[in-house]
PDB file of C-alpha atoms in Angstrom:
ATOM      1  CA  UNK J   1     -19.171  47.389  35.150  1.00 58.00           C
ATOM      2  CA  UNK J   2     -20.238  50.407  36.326  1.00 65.00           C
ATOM      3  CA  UNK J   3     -24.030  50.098  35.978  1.00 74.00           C
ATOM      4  CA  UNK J   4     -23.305  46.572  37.642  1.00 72.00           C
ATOM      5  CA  UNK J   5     -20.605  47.012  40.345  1.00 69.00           C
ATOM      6  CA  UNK J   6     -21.106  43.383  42.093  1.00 73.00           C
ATOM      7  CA  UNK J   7     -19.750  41.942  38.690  1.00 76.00           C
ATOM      8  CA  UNK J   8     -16.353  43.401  39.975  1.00 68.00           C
ATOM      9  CA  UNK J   9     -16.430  40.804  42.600  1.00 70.00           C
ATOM     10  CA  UNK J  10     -16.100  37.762  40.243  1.00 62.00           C
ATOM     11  CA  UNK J  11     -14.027  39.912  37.910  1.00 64.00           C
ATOM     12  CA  UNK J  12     -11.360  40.751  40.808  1.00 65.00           C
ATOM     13  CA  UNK J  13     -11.284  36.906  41.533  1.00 66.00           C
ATOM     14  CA  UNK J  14     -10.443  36.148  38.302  1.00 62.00           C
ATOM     15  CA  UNK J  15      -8.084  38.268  37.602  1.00 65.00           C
ATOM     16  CA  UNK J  16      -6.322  37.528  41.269  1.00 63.00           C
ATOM     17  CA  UNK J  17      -6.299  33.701  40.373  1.00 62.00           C
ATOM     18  CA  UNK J  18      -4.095  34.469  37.250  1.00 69.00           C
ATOM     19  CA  UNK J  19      -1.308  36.705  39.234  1.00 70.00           C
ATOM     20  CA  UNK J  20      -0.898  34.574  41.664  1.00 75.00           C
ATOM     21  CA  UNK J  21      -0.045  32.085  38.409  1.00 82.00           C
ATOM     22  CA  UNK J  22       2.066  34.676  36.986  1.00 85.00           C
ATOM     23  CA  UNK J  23       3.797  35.538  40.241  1.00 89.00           C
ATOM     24  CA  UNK J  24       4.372  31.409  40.932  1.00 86.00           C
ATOM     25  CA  UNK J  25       5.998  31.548  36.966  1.00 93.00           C
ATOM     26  CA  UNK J  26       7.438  34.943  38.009  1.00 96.00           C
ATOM     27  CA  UNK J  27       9.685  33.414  40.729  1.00 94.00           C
ATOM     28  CA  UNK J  28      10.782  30.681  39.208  1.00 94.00           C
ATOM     29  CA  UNK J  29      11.857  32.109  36.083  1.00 95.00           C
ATOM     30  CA  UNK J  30      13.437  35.309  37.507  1.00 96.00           C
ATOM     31  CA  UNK J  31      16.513  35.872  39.587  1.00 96.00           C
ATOM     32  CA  UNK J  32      15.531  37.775  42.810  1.00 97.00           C
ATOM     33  CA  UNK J  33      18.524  37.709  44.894  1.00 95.00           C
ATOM     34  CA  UNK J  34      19.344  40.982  44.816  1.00 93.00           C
ATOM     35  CA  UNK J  35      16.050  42.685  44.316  1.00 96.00           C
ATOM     36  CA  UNK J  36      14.676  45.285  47.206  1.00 96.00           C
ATOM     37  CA  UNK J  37      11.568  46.192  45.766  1.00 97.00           C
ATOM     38  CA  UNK J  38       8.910  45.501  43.016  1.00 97.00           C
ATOM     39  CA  UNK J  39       6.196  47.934  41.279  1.00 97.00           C
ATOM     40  CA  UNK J  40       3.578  45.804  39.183  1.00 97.00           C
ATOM     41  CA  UNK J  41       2.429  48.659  36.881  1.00 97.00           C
ATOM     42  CA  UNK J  42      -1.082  48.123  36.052  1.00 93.00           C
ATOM     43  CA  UNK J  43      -1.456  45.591  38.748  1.00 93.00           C
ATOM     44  CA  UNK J  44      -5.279  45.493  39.646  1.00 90.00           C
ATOM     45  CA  UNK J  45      -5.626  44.678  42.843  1.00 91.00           C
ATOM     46  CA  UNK J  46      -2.349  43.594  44.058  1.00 95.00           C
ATOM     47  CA  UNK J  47      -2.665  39.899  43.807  1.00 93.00           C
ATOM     48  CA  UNK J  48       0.241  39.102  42.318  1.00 94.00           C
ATOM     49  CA  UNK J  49       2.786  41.081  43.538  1.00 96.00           C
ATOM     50  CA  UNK J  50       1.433  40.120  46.691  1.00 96.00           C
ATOM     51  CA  UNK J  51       1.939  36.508  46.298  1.00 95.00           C
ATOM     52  CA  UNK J  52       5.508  37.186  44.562  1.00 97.00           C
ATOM     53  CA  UNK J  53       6.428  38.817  48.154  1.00 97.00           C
ATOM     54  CA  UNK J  54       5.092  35.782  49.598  1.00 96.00           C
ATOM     55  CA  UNK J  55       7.913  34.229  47.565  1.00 96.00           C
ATOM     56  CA  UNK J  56      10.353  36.824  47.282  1.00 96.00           C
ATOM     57  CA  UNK J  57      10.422  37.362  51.746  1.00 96.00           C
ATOM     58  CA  UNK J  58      13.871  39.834  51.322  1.00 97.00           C
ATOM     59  CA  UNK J  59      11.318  42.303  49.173  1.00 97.00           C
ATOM     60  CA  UNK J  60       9.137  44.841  49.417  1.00 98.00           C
ATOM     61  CA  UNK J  61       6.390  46.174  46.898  1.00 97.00           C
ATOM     62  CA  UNK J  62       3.761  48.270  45.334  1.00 98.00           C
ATOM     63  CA  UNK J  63       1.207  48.136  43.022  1.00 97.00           C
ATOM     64  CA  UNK J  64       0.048  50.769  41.032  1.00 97.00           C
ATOM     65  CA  UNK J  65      -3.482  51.333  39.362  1.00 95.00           C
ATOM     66  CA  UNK J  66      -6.135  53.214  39.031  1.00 93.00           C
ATOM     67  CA  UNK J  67      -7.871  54.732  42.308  1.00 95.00           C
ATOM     68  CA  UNK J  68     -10.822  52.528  41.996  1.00 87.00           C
ATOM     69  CA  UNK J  69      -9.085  49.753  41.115  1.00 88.00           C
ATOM     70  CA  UNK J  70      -6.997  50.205  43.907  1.00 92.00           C
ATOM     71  CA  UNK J  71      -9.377  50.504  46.448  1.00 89.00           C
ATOM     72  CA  UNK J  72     -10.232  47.108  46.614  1.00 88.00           C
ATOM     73  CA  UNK J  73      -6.501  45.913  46.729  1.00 92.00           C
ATOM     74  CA  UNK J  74      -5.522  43.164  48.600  1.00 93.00           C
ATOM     75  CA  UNK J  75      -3.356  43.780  52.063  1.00 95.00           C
ATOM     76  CA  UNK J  76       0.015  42.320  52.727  1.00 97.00           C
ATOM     77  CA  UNK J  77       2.445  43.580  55.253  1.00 97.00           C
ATOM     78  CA  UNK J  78       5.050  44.378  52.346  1.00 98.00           C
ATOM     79  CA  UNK J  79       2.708  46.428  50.078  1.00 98.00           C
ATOM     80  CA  UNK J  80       2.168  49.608  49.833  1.00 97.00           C
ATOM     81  CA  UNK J  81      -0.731  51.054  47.182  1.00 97.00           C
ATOM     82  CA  UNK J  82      -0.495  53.492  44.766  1.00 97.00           C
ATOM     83  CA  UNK J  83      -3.789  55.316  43.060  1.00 97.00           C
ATOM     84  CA  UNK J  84      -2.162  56.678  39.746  1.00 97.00           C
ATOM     85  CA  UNK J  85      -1.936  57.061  36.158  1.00 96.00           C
ATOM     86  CA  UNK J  86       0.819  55.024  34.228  1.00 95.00           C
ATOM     87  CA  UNK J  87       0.562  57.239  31.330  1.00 95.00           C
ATOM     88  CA  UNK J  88       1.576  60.191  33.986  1.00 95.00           C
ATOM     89  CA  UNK J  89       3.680  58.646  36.496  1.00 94.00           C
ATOM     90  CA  UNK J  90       5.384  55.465  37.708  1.00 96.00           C
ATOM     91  CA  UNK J  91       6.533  55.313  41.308  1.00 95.00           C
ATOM     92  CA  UNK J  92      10.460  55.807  40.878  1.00 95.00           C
ATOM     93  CA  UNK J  93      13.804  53.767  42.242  1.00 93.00           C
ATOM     94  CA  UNK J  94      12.212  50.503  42.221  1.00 96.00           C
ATOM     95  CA  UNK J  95      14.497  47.119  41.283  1.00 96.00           C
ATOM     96  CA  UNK J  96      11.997  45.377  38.926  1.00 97.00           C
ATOM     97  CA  UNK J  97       8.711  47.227  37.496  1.00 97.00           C
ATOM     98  CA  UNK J  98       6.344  44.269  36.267  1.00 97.00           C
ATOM     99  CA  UNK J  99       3.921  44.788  33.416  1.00 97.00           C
ATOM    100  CA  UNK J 100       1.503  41.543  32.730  1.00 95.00           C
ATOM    101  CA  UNK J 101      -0.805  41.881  30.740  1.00 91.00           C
ATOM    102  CA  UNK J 102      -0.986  45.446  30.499  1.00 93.00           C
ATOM    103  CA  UNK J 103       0.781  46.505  26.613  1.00 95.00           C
ATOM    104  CA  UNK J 104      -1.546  44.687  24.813  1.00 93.00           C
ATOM    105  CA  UNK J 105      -4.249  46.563  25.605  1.00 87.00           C
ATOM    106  CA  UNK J 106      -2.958  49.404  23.629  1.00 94.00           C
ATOM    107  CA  UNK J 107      -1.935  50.853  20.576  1.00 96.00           C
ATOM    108  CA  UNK J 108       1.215  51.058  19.747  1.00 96.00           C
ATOM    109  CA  UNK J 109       1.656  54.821  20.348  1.00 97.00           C
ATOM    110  CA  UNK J 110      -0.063  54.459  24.038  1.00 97.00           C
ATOM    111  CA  UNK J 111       2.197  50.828  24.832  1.00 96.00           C
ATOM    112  CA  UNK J 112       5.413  53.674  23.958  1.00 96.00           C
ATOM    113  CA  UNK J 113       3.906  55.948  26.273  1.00 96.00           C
ATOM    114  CA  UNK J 114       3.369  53.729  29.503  1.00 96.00           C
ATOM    115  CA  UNK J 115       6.762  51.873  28.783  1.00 96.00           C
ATOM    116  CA  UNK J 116       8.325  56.016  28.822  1.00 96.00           C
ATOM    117  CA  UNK J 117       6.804  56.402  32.018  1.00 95.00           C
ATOM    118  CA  UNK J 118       7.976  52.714  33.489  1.00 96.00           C
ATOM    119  CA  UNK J 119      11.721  54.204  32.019  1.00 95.00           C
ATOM    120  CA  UNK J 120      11.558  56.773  33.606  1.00 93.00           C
ATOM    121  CA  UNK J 121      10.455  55.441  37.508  1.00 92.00           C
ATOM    122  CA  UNK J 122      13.538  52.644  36.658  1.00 93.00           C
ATOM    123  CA  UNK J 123      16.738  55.227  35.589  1.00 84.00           C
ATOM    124  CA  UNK J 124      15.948  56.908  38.926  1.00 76.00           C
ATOM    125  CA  UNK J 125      17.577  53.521  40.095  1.00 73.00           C
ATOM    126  CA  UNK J 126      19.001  50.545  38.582  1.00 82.00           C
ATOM    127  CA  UNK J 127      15.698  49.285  37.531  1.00 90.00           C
ATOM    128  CA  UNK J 128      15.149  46.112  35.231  1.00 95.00           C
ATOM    129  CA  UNK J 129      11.420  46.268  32.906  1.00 96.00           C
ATOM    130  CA  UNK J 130       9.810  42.483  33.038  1.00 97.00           C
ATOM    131  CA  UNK J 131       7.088  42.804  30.466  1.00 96.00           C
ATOM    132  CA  UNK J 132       4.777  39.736  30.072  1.00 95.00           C
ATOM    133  CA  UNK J 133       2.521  39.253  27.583  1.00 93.00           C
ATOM    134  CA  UNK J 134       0.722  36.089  25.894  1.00 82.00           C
TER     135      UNK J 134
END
């Protein structure tokens, strides 16, 4: 992708047509009555947890990712962006922390370290870990 950066275009839209399917399966099969604010760890560009506010109008969010993934995030009035590292650091005192799509992609030892990380940001509230995987 690098030697090839317009391929990020058709890449981005693919991956933003299946979050806003996740977030559409998100809010149906979730209850988010009482639920301030969302981090989707790993969330590309913010596509889903953008549409999930769309659903979800009581909440606020953030998605977290890598700084050049991040820089071509999507914009919603309820978002905030976060350039990071999940292996490092996961925003804290969030309500719900999402994670689709993301464990697979690692070992086993890596998955434990990310989830660590997503523990940690959630015990600095009352935070509940959705992990969604195929």
């Amino acid at each position: 992708m690098a030697l090839h950066p317009q391929r990020w275009e058709v890449f981005d839209s693919a991956m933003a047509a299946g979050g806003r399917m996740h977030a559409l399966a998100l809010a149906a099969a979730l209850d988010w009555s009482g639920v301030r604010s969302v981090c989707d760890v790993g969330g590309g560009t913010g596509e889903l947890v953008a549409t999930l506010l769309d659903l979800v109008p009581h909440a606020s969010g953030t998605v977290l990712d890598l700084p050049a993934v991040v820089a071509r995030a999507v914009t919603h009035p309820r978002l905030d962006v976060v350039a990071g590292d999940a292996f490092a650091h996961v925003p804290p005192g969030h309500d719900v922390y999402l994670l689709v799509n993301v464990v697979h992609d690692w070992s086993d030892e890596d998955a434990v370290r990310i989830l660590g990380c997503v523990c940690d940001g959630a015990r600095a509230g009352d935070g509940r870990i959705v992990v969604v995987e195929a």
